[in-house]
Amino acid sequence: MARNHPATRAEHLDGVSDVTPPGPKGLPYFGCLDGLLRNPMKFWHGIAVRYGGIARVPLKGRHVYLISDPDLLYELLVTKRRRYRKNTRYRVAVEVLGEGLLLTEGDAWKRQRLITQPTFKADYVARQVSWMAQDISSFLDRWERVADQGIAVDTESEFLDLSQRIAGRYLMGPGFERIADRFCRAAVEIKNLWPLPPKSAIHALVRRSDGWTPQLERAVRDIDACVYEYIESERPGNFEDCGVLGQLVQASREQGDEFPPESLRAQLLTLFFAGHETSSASLTWIHYLLHEHPEVRAKLKQEVETVVGSRVPAAEDVDALLYTEQVVNESLRLYSPIHSISRVALEDDTIGGYAIPAGSTIYVSLYAVHRLPQLWPDPHRFDPERFEPQNSAARPRFAFIPFAAGHRNCIGGSMAMTELKLAVAQLAQRYVLELVPGHKVAQAAGTTMHPRYGMQMYVRRS
Ligand code: HEM
């Protein structure tokens, strides 16, 4: 795409360019705001298809940039990463979550990332498989009654509950059980009260508040009380068997600068919120796609029967479930729970030979990259065979980035893949989910890309 664009020649010797990328004109002042707010996934995809690997888009009297070409993404997220910072779009996010991994920069971010990293490495994740699989089994037990009674469930909220409990235990250890009900109830409230981006330019104009409401404040107070109580209750036992929390305390102590409770709270809540809604949205979309593609579901079930049989899966099984992984990957391609990320340029720069002025906002729409016809033939078709090794070999690495890429990529990628593969395989051992006839399915852009009307499905025993 943009790799061979003539603009590369316009780059000056000092690496600065005055060539602006192509892009739409938009309306006076508002530019393309309305299209973006109405459906960001569709909007960015349209821009990427029409204007290529880099585009400049007018928005509220300024210009923002969209980068979609894998080579240019490499430039932005890897080689020139120091020239950009993350874009924290909503102040309220910082106020609710505090200074955790997702929202910090510089040395504070680096210290947290290095200390947290060991608990998200593949070998650590593999050691968590036995309790994760047991928890998934217990969760699936409760569907037996629903299956026998032929009642439909909203799988989105069911999977939210599952992924909350897995994230909570992963982050805080088995003792999380003691606070799980209160903690998860407050977390659901925070999620429901979370201020969403306006839906159109008109909404943006009339909205006055920044989203803080007394209800949101109360829910944050509730969740804070749970976390602080939990931290203090685990202190006498020296945070033994406390998952990521234990690691945060021990490693920061070894550095002679133990994280105070407020910092532990910020880090735990950040990881919890970054790590559960994404997984539950993925599980919901995966099972919608399996409903739509019974031939894929049959093949997946066949693999689970061959590899795992009717046992509770073990860590080795997770590695051996190759087709299941292809199904998960193909679902993440089409329905990336994080549909877009953004960065802010710290200085004048060039990407692909095009000028990016300091202060500009750069968007990367994972949704658009994952549906570009030049990277993904027949891009809207669900086809897990795309991820067969022989079909992936020629594809650029940055063509598939559901967990982003570069130094600010998702720390929880291995954990998420393990959780998703386990849940999909264990569900296939016991049940088939069928969409309630007539239930409307549409994508909505919230904090994650989720089904706008939930996902009502019947649970049938398989
Ligand atoms: C299917 C599940 C998941 C998806 C699709 C996903 C996706 C992403 C993406 C795209 C980013 C980059 C955001 C940006 O650059 O603005 C990210 C960052 C992050 N994710 Fe995930 N994520 C998932 C699960 C998890 C889990 C399970 C955890 C932890 C329990 C987690 C924790 C984080 C954190 C802390 C960051 C910020 C990392 C940093 O800036 O250093 N995520 N995730």
XYZ file of C-alpha atoms and ligand atoms in Angstrom:
505
model
C 0.000 0.000 0.000
C 1.696 3.233 1.108
C 5.119 1.543 0.922
C 5.799 2.688 -2.641
C 3.965 5.954 -2.543
C 5.752 8.847 -4.314
C 5.392 10.969 -1.188
C 8.363 9.103 0.277
C 10.495 11.180 -2.079
C 9.160 14.394 -0.568
C 10.763 13.624 2.769
C 13.556 16.106 3.451
C 17.002 14.980 4.474
C 16.175 15.895 8.083
C 13.320 13.363 8.020
C 10.611 16.039 7.896
C 8.051 16.113 5.101
C 5.531 18.675 3.939
C 3.405 16.226 1.976
C -0.011 15.650 3.505
C -1.735 12.286 3.179
C -4.898 11.970 1.070
C -8.265 12.142 2.796
C -11.857 13.379 2.724
C -12.860 17.057 2.928
C -15.773 16.789 5.363
C -18.077 19.594 6.532
C -16.878 23.022 7.654
C -15.511 22.830 11.240
C -17.097 19.426 12.115
C -15.253 17.677 9.306
C -16.155 13.978 9.472
C -17.233 13.959 13.129
C -20.752 12.708 12.531
C -19.704 9.635 10.502
C -17.065 8.797 13.086
C -19.418 9.041 16.053
C -22.241 7.141 14.353
C -20.186 4.070 13.568
C -16.408 4.329 14.103
C -15.763 0.807 12.779
C -17.551 1.401 9.484
C -16.210 4.940 9.203
C -12.524 4.036 9.581
C -12.896 1.002 7.354
C -14.372 3.207 4.603
C -11.504 5.695 4.926
C -8.835 2.967 4.835
C -10.343 1.283 1.780
C -10.771 4.561 -0.054
C -7.541 6.412 0.791
C -5.016 3.666 1.479
C -2.421 3.021 4.185
C -2.370 6.539 5.620
C -5.121 9.129 5.492
C -5.758 12.604 6.913
C -9.250 13.274 8.209
C -10.754 16.650 9.234
C -12.341 16.612 12.681
C -13.556 19.561 14.745
C -11.312 22.158 13.135
C -8.203 19.924 13.215
C -6.901 16.940 11.324
C -6.402 13.435 12.628
C -4.616 10.603 10.860
C -5.554 7.001 10.193
C -2.811 4.440 9.667
C -3.724 1.035 8.295
C -0.773 -0.245 6.276
C 1.196 -2.940 8.182
C 4.589 -1.386 7.286
C 3.448 2.027 8.471
C 2.012 0.487 11.640
C 5.447 -0.946 12.296
C 6.895 2.548 11.880
C 4.336 4.069 14.270
C 4.289 1.374 16.959
C 7.866 0.114 16.861
C 10.603 2.104 15.127
C 9.241 5.573 15.967
C 7.414 4.644 19.167
C 9.343 7.198 21.268
C 7.877 10.027 19.191
C 4.318 9.132 20.262
C 2.413 8.708 23.497
C -0.833 6.964 24.180
C -3.956 9.025 23.819
C -6.010 8.921 26.996
C -9.283 9.938 25.517
C -11.471 10.186 28.595
C -10.355 11.959 31.746
C -12.910 9.972 33.702
C -11.036 6.752 32.835
C -7.952 8.097 34.590
C -10.071 9.207 37.537
C -11.754 5.814 37.936
C -8.798 3.554 37.238
C -5.931 5.689 38.492
C -2.347 5.431 37.396
C -2.202 1.796 36.265
C -0.460 0.205 33.293
C -3.003 1.225 30.701
C -2.916 4.949 31.365
C 0.593 5.831 32.572
C 3.630 6.866 30.555
C 7.387 7.029 30.977
C 9.242 5.603 33.969
C 6.129 4.924 36.046
C 4.731 2.815 33.174
C 8.050 1.028 32.620
C 8.448 0.048 36.265
C 4.905 -1.325 36.463
C 5.238 -3.161 33.159
C 8.540 -4.834 34.120
C 7.255 -5.851 37.543
C 3.934 -7.186 36.215
C 5.285 -8.928 33.115
C 6.400 -12.249 34.725
C 2.814 -13.023 35.768
C 1.626 -12.759 32.165
C 4.347 -14.855 30.501
C 3.250 -18.065 28.779
C 4.790 -20.413 31.391
C 3.093 -18.593 34.293
C -0.218 -18.632 32.415
C 0.177 -22.379 31.747
C 0.476 -22.971 35.515
C -2.941 -21.342 36.000
C -4.750 -23.657 33.588
C -5.892 -26.213 36.167
C -7.892 -23.777 38.311
C -9.082 -21.818 35.259
C -10.466 -25.006 33.695
C -12.117 -25.993 37.005
C -13.745 -22.581 37.325
C -15.024 -22.808 33.742
C -16.453 -26.266 34.510
C -18.312 -24.957 37.554
C -19.620 -22.040 35.509
C -20.872 -24.442 32.816
C -22.552 -26.656 35.458
C -25.021 -23.903 36.177
C -26.193 -23.966 32.557
C -27.514 -27.518 32.968
C -30.762 -26.261 34.442
C -31.085 -23.601 31.757
C -30.517 -26.251 29.070
C -33.101 -28.605 30.575
C -35.707 -25.867 30.856
C -35.071 -24.583 27.325
C -34.650 -20.984 28.566
C -32.629 -18.414 26.608
C -29.762 -16.592 28.346
C -27.990 -13.363 27.514
C -24.584 -14.861 26.792
C -22.951 -11.437 26.918
C -23.736 -10.996 30.618
C -23.072 -14.690 31.349
C -19.603 -14.479 29.802
C -19.011 -11.203 31.596
C -19.584 -12.971 34.897
C -17.240 -15.817 33.919
C -14.440 -13.545 32.778
C -14.788 -11.302 35.841
C -14.293 -14.248 38.153
C -11.334 -15.557 36.174
C -9.683 -12.121 36.033
C -10.323 -11.531 39.757
C -8.749 -14.818 40.810
C -5.856 -14.408 38.382
C -5.084 -10.967 39.772
C -5.682 -11.602 43.463
C -5.454 -15.361 44.029
C -7.989 -17.869 45.401
C -8.865 -15.529 48.308
C -10.667 -13.348 45.726
C -13.631 -15.670 46.296
C -14.245 -13.861 49.624
C -14.941 -10.512 47.917
C -16.014 -11.784 44.481
C -19.762 -11.088 44.755
C -19.386 -7.525 46.064
C -16.454 -6.727 43.809
C -18.100 -8.032 40.635
C -21.411 -6.309 41.434
C -19.618 -2.957 41.786
C -17.634 -3.670 38.604
C -20.835 -4.288 36.613
C -22.252 -1.006 37.935
C -19.128 0.864 36.922
C -19.296 -0.713 33.469
C -22.969 0.244 33.083
C -22.409 3.794 34.326
C -19.209 4.333 32.361
C -19.643 7.466 30.214
C -19.703 6.424 26.578
C -18.605 8.585 23.637
C -21.478 10.622 22.173
C -23.364 8.864 19.369
C -23.457 11.749 16.904
C -22.274 15.331 16.412
C -25.576 16.621 17.878
C -25.136 14.503 21.028
C -21.593 15.802 21.329
C -22.841 19.386 21.231
C -25.562 19.034 23.859
C -23.707 16.838 26.343
C -22.616 18.921 29.296
C -21.297 16.643 31.993
C -17.986 14.812 31.921
C -19.766 11.613 32.936
C -19.163 11.580 36.683
C -22.451 10.866 38.433
C -23.194 10.185 42.125
C -24.033 6.567 41.173
C -20.673 6.104 39.463
C -18.950 7.652 42.446
C -20.740 5.237 44.795
C -19.836 2.192 42.683
C -16.177 3.283 42.616
C -16.256 3.712 46.414
C -17.684 0.174 46.768
C -15.050 -1.428 44.595
C -12.292 0.555 46.333
C -13.495 -0.657 49.732
C -13.330 -4.289 48.497
C -9.809 -3.911 47.143
C -8.405 -2.111 50.187
C -10.013 -4.615 52.563
C -8.589 -7.451 50.521
C -5.087 -5.985 50.481
C -5.119 -5.537 54.261
C -6.523 -9.024 54.857
C -3.692 -10.593 52.834
C -0.917 -8.521 54.423
C -0.476 -10.706 57.550
C 0.028 -13.764 55.284
C 2.613 -11.799 53.312
C 0.526 -11.964 50.103
C 1.264 -15.710 49.671
C -0.745 -17.177 46.758
C -2.147 -13.786 45.762
C -1.560 -14.005 42.000
C -0.492 -10.752 40.340
C -1.037 -8.829 43.586
C 1.552 -11.026 45.313
C 4.021 -10.369 42.502
C 3.444 -6.597 42.644
C 4.118 -6.493 46.375
C 7.112 -8.875 46.435
C 8.900 -7.401 43.417
C 8.397 -3.796 44.520
C 9.688 -4.717 48.007
C 12.781 -6.269 46.473
C 13.413 -2.960 44.714
C 13.168 -1.245 48.100
C 10.165 0.835 47.078
C 6.997 -1.097 47.908
C 3.882 -0.010 46.033
C 1.536 1.766 48.476
C -2.081 0.514 48.681
C -3.363 3.298 46.343
C -0.948 2.218 43.640
C -1.831 -1.481 44.116
C -5.495 -0.534 43.860
C -4.896 1.390 40.601
C -2.890 -1.442 39.102
C -5.377 -4.152 40.064
C -8.417 -2.232 38.857
C -6.685 -1.323 35.607
C -5.772 -4.947 34.905
C -9.219 -6.102 35.932
C -11.079 -3.673 33.654
C -8.644 -4.124 30.750
C -8.798 -7.881 31.135
C -12.391 -9.006 31.533
C -14.718 -7.089 29.239
C -12.436 -7.798 26.285
C -12.494 -11.543 26.995
C -16.253 -11.671 27.523
C -16.912 -9.691 24.320
C -14.665 -12.166 22.458
C -16.513 -15.187 23.874
C -19.833 -13.654 22.892
C -18.763 -12.962 19.298
C -17.064 -16.367 18.941
C -20.290 -18.158 19.881
C -22.341 -15.969 17.606
C -20.005 -16.884 14.734
C -20.145 -20.578 15.637
C -23.933 -20.377 15.564
C -23.767 -18.837 12.100
C -21.276 -21.454 10.892
C -22.341 -24.922 12.046
C -19.689 -26.562 9.832
C -16.953 -24.739 11.791
C -18.628 -25.702 15.072
C -18.670 -29.372 14.010
C -14.980 -29.307 13.101
C -14.102 -27.612 16.371
C -16.075 -30.173 18.379
C -14.298 -32.944 16.513
C -10.932 -31.511 17.500
C -11.971 -31.128 21.149
C -13.194 -34.755 21.215
C -9.919 -35.992 19.742
C -7.567 -33.855 21.869
C -9.390 -33.624 25.197
C -12.279 -36.110 25.101
C -14.545 -35.546 28.107
C -11.753 -34.676 30.569
C -11.222 -31.233 32.062
C -8.464 -29.834 29.790
C -4.866 -29.496 31.002
C -2.146 -27.060 29.923
C -0.813 -29.425 27.198
C -4.300 -29.609 25.696
C -4.406 -25.835 25.303
C -1.322 -25.994 23.066
C -2.739 -28.911 21.082
C -6.086 -27.249 20.285
C -4.861 -25.801 17.006
C -8.151 -25.499 15.138
C -9.766 -23.979 18.238
C -7.013 -21.358 18.163
C -7.723 -20.662 14.489
C -11.399 -20.136 15.321
C -10.501 -17.756 18.156
C -8.079 -15.836 15.933
C -10.544 -15.533 13.077
C -13.179 -14.241 15.512
C -10.689 -11.713 16.928
C -9.946 -10.611 13.379
C -13.572 -9.894 12.505
C -14.716 -8.753 15.945
C -11.695 -7.255 17.697
C -13.045 -6.263 21.108
C -10.718 -3.234 21.054
C -11.733 -1.860 17.682
C -9.312 1.082 17.636
C -6.354 2.572 19.478
C -4.786 5.997 19.199
C -1.552 7.854 19.770
C -0.479 11.515 19.957
C 2.613 12.803 18.135
C 5.103 14.384 20.583
C 7.065 16.101 17.812
C 6.879 16.800 14.061
C 7.366 13.468 12.338
C 6.855 11.598 9.081
C 5.184 8.261 8.575
C 5.521 6.655 5.152
C 7.027 9.935 3.976
C 3.946 11.948 4.952
C 4.000 14.850 7.394
C 2.595 14.285 10.886
C 2.675 17.587 12.826
C 3.418 17.556 16.569
C 0.250 17.220 18.649
C -1.644 15.261 15.973
C -3.818 12.324 16.951
C -3.173 9.119 15.046
C -5.832 6.412 14.943
C -5.288 2.758 14.218
C -8.533 0.955 13.535
C -7.901 -2.720 14.224
C -11.309 -3.338 12.703
C -10.259 -1.673 9.439
C -6.818 -3.336 9.257
C -8.427 -6.726 9.847
C -10.870 -6.217 6.994
C -8.667 -4.788 4.265
C -9.252 -6.747 1.053
C -5.583 -6.572 0.004
C -4.581 -8.359 3.241
C -7.638 -10.556 3.718
C -9.333 -11.795 0.530
C -13.138 -11.743 0.876
C -12.513 -9.887 4.156
C -15.962 -10.056 5.779
C -16.185 -13.869 5.465
C -15.578 -15.951 8.595
C -12.961 -18.511 7.602
C -10.699 -19.978 10.324
C -8.589 -21.694 7.618
C -6.959 -18.306 6.987
C -4.937 -18.998 10.115
C -3.588 -22.356 8.865
C 0.212 -21.921 8.917
C 0.512 -22.256 5.123
C -2.168 -19.590 4.626
C -0.595 -17.140 7.069
C 3.061 -17.365 6.038
C 2.962 -14.588 3.433
C 0.802 -12.218 5.457
C 2.606 -9.240 7.091
C 2.869 -9.632 10.867
C 1.095 -6.330 11.535
C -1.917 -7.359 9.439
C -3.359 -9.076 12.521
C -3.105 -7.016 15.708
C -6.048 -7.731 18.049
C -3.678 -7.240 21.009
C -2.017 -4.203 19.345
C 1.775 -4.353 18.874
C 5.023 -2.788 20.021
C 5.996 -1.883 23.577
C 2.436 -0.875 24.607
C 0.869 -4.092 23.327
C -1.552 -6.045 25.471
C 0.209 -7.536 28.456
C -2.604 -10.082 28.864
C -2.494 -11.636 25.361
C -1.344 -15.113 26.481
C -3.742 -15.180 29.377
C -6.628 -14.102 27.148
C -5.851 -16.709 24.470
C -5.658 -19.441 27.122
C -8.911 -18.383 28.733
C -10.697 -18.144 25.379
C -9.435 -21.508 24.114
C -10.346 -23.239 27.366
C -13.828 -21.728 27.531
C -14.577 -22.455 23.864
C -13.343 -26.063 24.127
C -15.082 -26.790 27.426
C -18.331 -25.293 26.198
C -18.123 -27.399 23.006
C -17.694 -30.547 25.137
C -21.104 -30.015 26.706
C -23.301 -27.556 24.870
C -24.287 -25.851 21.641
C -25.411 -22.212 21.749
C -28.166 -21.196 19.344
C -29.187 -17.607 18.700
C -32.819 -16.950 19.618
C -34.659 -16.640 16.263
C -35.274 -12.985 15.412
C -32.733 -11.649 17.945
C -31.132 -8.585 16.371
C -27.330 -8.589 16.232
C -25.338 -5.390 15.647
C -21.927 -4.141 16.672
C -21.727 -1.224 19.087
C -18.602 0.742 19.946
C -18.447 1.085 23.729
C -15.291 0.614 25.772
C -15.206 -2.619 23.772
C -16.945 -3.543 20.528
C -19.898 -5.473 21.891
C -23.306 -6.631 20.647
C -25.659 -3.632 20.832
C -28.689 -5.704 21.887
C -26.882 -8.332 23.950
C -26.801 -11.907 22.643
C -29.842 -13.998 23.570
C -29.038 -17.653 22.982
C -30.521 -21.042 23.842
C -28.225 -23.475 25.602
C -28.645 -27.008 24.172
C -26.813 -30.059 25.443
C -24.544 -31.415 22.716
C -9.391 -10.857 24.088
C -8.887 -10.192 25.112
C -8.079 -8.937 24.990
C -7.908 -8.075 23.935
C -8.507 -8.186 22.530
C -7.012 -7.013 24.368
C -6.575 -5.987 23.557
C -5.706 -4.997 23.960
C -5.206 -3.931 23.116
C -5.577 -3.739 21.638
C -4.361 -3.160 23.856
C -3.594 -1.917 23.393
C -4.304 -0.665 23.786
C -3.643 0.588 23.266
O -2.549 0.560 22.728
O -4.244 1.651 23.411
C -4.332 -3.725 25.176
C -3.586 -3.212 26.225
C -3.620 -3.733 27.493
N -4.269 -4.872 27.907
Fe -5.391 -6.110 26.790
N -6.687 -7.241 25.676
C -7.282 -8.412 26.087
C -7.163 -9.008 27.329
C -6.411 -8.521 28.363
C -6.207 -9.184 29.627
C -6.743 -10.590 29.981
C -5.476 -8.346 30.409
C -4.977 -8.517 31.814
C -5.579 -9.228 32.741
C -5.185 -7.162 29.612
C -4.474 -6.066 30.062
C -4.039 -5.040 29.252
C -3.201 -3.930 29.728
C -2.731 -3.703 31.160
C -2.929 -3.129 28.624
C -2.046 -1.875 28.606
C -0.612 -2.329 28.413
C 0.382 -1.194 28.385
O 0.033 -0.091 27.968
O 1.524 -1.461 28.764
N -5.771 -7.305 28.381
N -5.144 -4.840 25.228
